[in-house]
Short mmCIF file of C-alpha atoms in Angstrom, two decimals:
data_model
loop_
_atom_site.label_atom_id
_atom_site.label_comp_id
_atom_site.label_asym_id
_atom_site.label_seq_id
_atom_site.Cartn_x
_atom_site.Cartn_y
_atom_site.Cartn_z
CA GLN L 180 9.16 51.18 40.17
CA LYS L 181 8.15 50.68 43.78
CA GLU L 182 8.71 53.50 46.25
CA VAL L 183 10.50 51.10 48.58
CA GLU L 184 12.65 48.22 47.37
CA GLN L 185 13.74 45.35 49.57
CA ASP L 186 15.44 42.12 48.59
CA PRO L 187 13.04 39.34 49.60
CA GLY L 188 15.81 36.79 50.20
CA PRO L 189 15.63 34.28 51.70
CA LEU L 190 18.78 34.96 53.66
CA SER L 191 20.32 32.06 55.57
CA VAL L 192 23.14 32.58 58.07
CA PRO L 193 24.78 30.53 60.83
CA GLU L 194 24.11 31.37 64.45
CA GLY L 195 26.36 34.14 65.70
CA ALA L 196 26.75 35.82 62.32
CA ILE L 197 26.26 39.52 61.68
CA VAL L 198 23.22 40.10 59.50
CA SER L 199 22.74 43.09 57.24
CA LEU L 200 19.29 43.89 55.87
CA ASN L 201 18.73 46.77 53.50
CA CYS L 202 16.10 48.89 51.76
CA THR L 203 16.31 51.58 49.14
CA TYR L 204 13.66 54.18 48.46
CA SER L 205 12.87 56.83 45.91
CA ASN L 206 10.71 59.38 47.77
CA SER L 207 12.88 62.11 49.27
CA ALA L 208 9.94 63.21 51.47
CA PHE L 209 10.34 60.17 53.72
CA GLN L 210 11.49 61.25 57.16
CA TYR L 211 10.50 58.36 59.43
CA PHE L 212 12.10 54.95 59.00
CA MET L 213 11.04 51.77 60.73
CA TRP L 214 11.94 48.12 60.86
CA TYR L 215 9.26 45.60 61.68
CA ARG L 216 9.80 41.93 62.47
CA GLN L 217 7.17 39.38 61.53
CA TYR L 218 7.14 35.80 62.68
CA SER L 219 5.32 33.22 60.59
CA ARG L 220 1.53 33.65 60.73
CA LYS L 221 1.79 36.59 63.12
CA GLY L 222 1.34 40.32 62.78
CA PRO L 223 4.38 42.57 62.29
CA GLU L 224 5.90 44.08 65.43
CA LEU L 225 7.90 47.28 65.60
CA LEU L 226 11.59 46.63 66.09
CA MET L 227 13.35 49.92 65.39
CA TYR L 228 12.17 53.47 64.77
CA THR L 229 14.36 56.26 63.41
CA TYR L 230 13.69 59.84 62.48
CA SER L 231 15.75 61.37 59.66
CA SER L 232 19.38 60.32 59.21
CA GLY L 233 21.81 58.63 61.53
CA ASN L 234 22.21 55.50 63.59
CA LYS L 235 20.17 54.00 66.37
CA GLU L 236 21.20 51.06 68.51
CA ASP L 237 19.07 48.78 70.67
CA GLY L 238 20.81 45.76 72.08
CA ARG L 239 21.95 43.55 69.21
CA PHE L 240 20.13 45.67 66.64
CA THR L 241 21.42 48.78 64.87
CA ALA L 242 19.42 50.81 62.38
CA GLN L 243 21.16 53.15 59.94
CA VAL L 244 19.64 55.76 57.68
CA ASP L 245 21.50 57.44 54.84
CA LYS L 246 19.11 59.94 53.32
CA SER L 247 21.65 61.20 50.80
CA SER L 248 21.75 57.72 49.27
CA LYS L 249 18.11 56.91 50.06
CA TYR L 250 19.27 53.76 51.78
CA ILE L 251 18.47 52.24 55.15
CA SER L 252 19.97 49.24 56.90
CA LEU L 253 19.32 46.99 59.87
CA PHE L 254 22.24 45.14 61.42
CA ILE L 255 21.78 42.20 63.74
CA ARG L 256 24.83 41.19 65.78
CA ASP L 257 25.33 37.72 67.25
CA SER L 258 22.29 36.44 65.39
CA GLN L 259 20.17 33.80 67.12
CA PRO L 260 17.76 31.16 65.80
CA SER L 261 14.99 33.21 67.45
CA ASP L 262 15.81 36.02 65.00
CA SER L 263 14.48 33.85 62.17
CA ALA L 264 11.60 35.90 60.79
CA THR L 265 10.65 38.25 57.99
CA TYR L 266 11.98 41.79 58.39
CA LEU L 267 10.03 44.61 56.80
CA CYS L 268 11.29 48.12 56.35
CA ALA L 269 8.71 50.89 56.42
CA MET L 270 8.79 54.60 55.77
CA SER L 271 6.61 57.62 56.18
CA ALA L 272 6.59 61.27 55.20
CA ILE L 273 5.78 64.03 57.66
CA SER L 274 2.83 65.60 55.90
CA GLY L 275 -0.45 65.22 57.74
CA ASN L 276 1.08 63.07 60.42
CA THR L 277 -1.44 60.37 59.52
CA GLY L 278 0.81 57.42 60.26
CA LYS L 279 0.48 56.06 56.74
CA LEU L 280 3.43 53.80 56.09
CA ILE L 281 4.95 52.47 52.88
CA PHE L 282 6.42 49.02 53.40
CA GLY L 283 9.09 47.07 51.60
CA GLN L 284 8.14 43.53 50.66
CA GLY L 285 10.18 42.03 53.46
CA THR L 286 13.34 39.92 53.72
CA THR L 287 13.03 36.41 55.11
CA LEU L 288 15.89 35.55 57.45
CA GLN L 289 16.80 32.11 58.70
CA VAL L 290 19.44 31.71 61.41
CA LYS L 291 20.68 28.14 61.59
CA PRO L 292 21.92 26.71 64.91
CA ASP U 170 0.44 46.70 74.84
CA ALA U 171 -2.77 47.59 73.12
CA GLY U 172 -5.20 44.77 72.58
CA ILE U 173 -6.38 44.22 69.04
CA THR U 174 -8.77 41.48 68.11
CA GLN U 175 -9.47 40.66 64.50
CA SER U 176 -12.41 38.52 63.44
CA PRO U 177 -12.82 36.22 61.74
CA ARG U 178 -9.25 34.91 61.74
CA HIS U 179 -9.92 32.65 58.78
CA LYS U 180 -12.62 32.81 56.15
CA VAL U 181 -13.30 31.06 52.87
CA THR U 182 -15.94 32.59 50.66
CA GLU U 183 -17.10 32.59 47.06
CA THR U 184 -16.70 35.23 44.40
CA GLY U 185 -19.44 37.82 44.52
CA THR U 186 -20.35 37.43 48.18
CA PRO U 187 -20.01 40.29 50.69
CA VAL U 188 -17.44 39.95 53.45
CA THR U 189 -16.90 42.05 56.57
CA LEU U 190 -13.77 41.89 58.69
CA ARG U 191 -13.82 43.39 62.15
CA CYS U 192 -11.05 45.00 64.12
CA HIS U 193 -11.64 45.69 67.80
CA GLN U 194 -9.28 47.59 70.09
CA THR U 195 -9.48 47.75 73.85
CA GLU U 196 -7.89 51.21 74.24
CA ASN U 197 -9.02 54.55 72.85
CA HIS U 198 -6.50 54.92 70.07
CA ARG U 199 -7.53 57.48 67.50
CA TYR U 200 -5.84 56.08 64.41
CA MET U 201 -6.71 52.66 63.00
CA TYR U 202 -5.57 51.07 59.75
CA TRP U 203 -6.36 48.18 57.44
CA TYR U 204 -3.49 46.67 55.46
CA ARG U 205 -3.34 43.67 53.17
CA GLN U 206 -0.27 41.49 52.78
CA ASP U 207 0.53 39.59 49.62
CA PRO U 208 3.68 37.80 48.42
CA GLY U 209 5.91 40.18 46.51
CA HIS U 210 4.04 43.26 47.70
CA GLY U 211 4.62 43.48 51.41
CA LEU U 212 1.98 45.37 53.34
CA ARG U 213 -0.24 47.83 51.48
CA LEU U 214 -2.63 50.30 53.08
CA ILE U 215 -6.29 49.87 52.17
CA HIS U 216 -8.06 52.44 54.35
CA TYR U 217 -7.41 54.20 57.60
CA SER U 218 -9.41 56.09 60.20
CA TYR U 219 -8.47 59.10 62.29
CA GLY U 220 -11.58 59.16 64.44
CA VAL U 221 -15.20 58.09 64.67
CA LYS U 222 -16.78 58.46 61.21
CA ASP U 223 -13.47 59.88 59.87
CA THR U 224 -11.87 57.65 57.28
CA ASP U 225 -9.66 58.00 54.23
CA LYS U 226 -8.35 55.87 51.40
CA GLY U 227 -5.00 54.18 51.17
CA GLU U 228 -3.09 53.01 48.13
CA VAL U 229 -5.26 49.94 47.35
CA SER U 230 -8.78 51.01 48.33
CA ASP U 231 -10.70 49.93 45.21
CA GLY U 232 -13.27 47.27 46.06
CA TYR U 233 -13.16 48.00 49.79
CA SER U 234 -15.17 50.19 52.13
CA VAL U 235 -14.76 50.88 55.83
CA SER U 236 -16.80 52.17 58.70
CA ARG U 237 -16.01 53.38 62.19
CA SER U 238 -19.10 54.11 64.27
CA LYS U 239 -17.33 53.58 67.58
CA THR U 240 -13.77 54.34 68.65
CA GLU U 241 -13.03 50.70 69.37
CA ASP U 242 -14.31 49.12 66.13
CA PHE U 243 -13.07 49.50 62.57
CA LEU U 244 -14.85 47.40 59.95
CA LEU U 245 -13.54 46.49 56.51
CA THR U 246 -16.13 45.42 53.94
CA LEU U 247 -15.68 43.76 50.60
CA GLU U 248 -19.02 44.45 48.91
CA SER U 249 -18.54 41.74 46.28
CA ALA U 250 -15.46 39.65 46.90
CA THR U 251 -13.13 38.76 44.01
CA SER U 252 -10.32 36.25 43.81
CA SER U 253 -7.80 39.11 43.70
CA GLN U 254 -8.87 39.98 47.25
CA THR U 255 -7.55 36.68 48.55
CA SER U 256 -5.01 37.90 51.06
CA VAL U 257 -4.06 38.27 54.69
CA TYR U 258 -5.61 41.37 56.20
CA PHE U 259 -4.03 43.15 59.13
CA CYS U 260 -5.56 45.77 61.34
CA ALA U 261 -3.25 48.19 63.13
CA ILE U 262 -3.47 51.04 65.58
CA ARG U 263 -1.09 53.91 66.07
CA GLN U 264 0.14 53.33 69.55
CA GLY U 265 2.57 56.14 70.28
CA MET U 266 3.06 59.72 69.26
CA GLY U 267 5.47 58.67 66.54
CA THR U 268 3.93 58.46 63.12
CA GLY U 269 5.39 55.02 62.44
CA GLU U 270 4.62 53.27 65.71
CA LEU U 271 1.95 50.87 64.62
CA PHE U 272 0.74 47.89 66.61
CA PHE U 273 -0.71 45.12 64.45
CA GLY U 274 -3.32 42.49 65.06
CA GLU U 275 -2.83 38.81 64.32
CA GLY U 276 -4.35 39.00 60.86
CA SER U 277 -7.40 37.64 59.06
CA ARG U 278 -6.73 35.15 56.30
CA LEU U 279 -9.33 35.46 53.53
CA THR U 280 -9.67 33.07 50.61
CA VAL U 281 -12.05 33.95 47.78
CA LEU U 282 -12.84 30.99 45.54
#
């Protein structure tokens, strides 16, 4: 079993829809939770960064962490065609503060005009 | 934004040949990482560096070596390439104080025939 599980999709939604992307994990030591966005043939870019549990909002994006359920989510409101990309969740434990991340396999999102 | 240059961007080679991928950063970031990305696996850490001549293994380090003789350069070497090492390789730096704030390069696409 992988440490981080993410449904690869693809997920197709109409423009303006609310998108929900999710990851589950098994390692209770994870304390840092990230969402990266990756456009085709590009490197991933950091979208959201959360420490421990709770919600974080940035514009149309909201990240949620539920450590009791080992479940994280990314919500995209008023989705746009420019949001079409692969979204990768990533996690890290505190120990050593080395920045080593464990990634999910990514969910491919397509937003249709 | 930090500048990361990966070279070569594309390479086709034959089984058994040595290959070196280069990652060059324009700022003095301490931490540098090499990840590989494969369908169904997401991004997996190969090796990382926490300073000049200071490196450590990631989760998929077999068959790879790294060197960092200068702060700005992090080299990934495949001593004898195999077809299983066909992948897209990403270099990253840790940009902020947060353990998960990685900035990725554009990737190097390697095909081993």
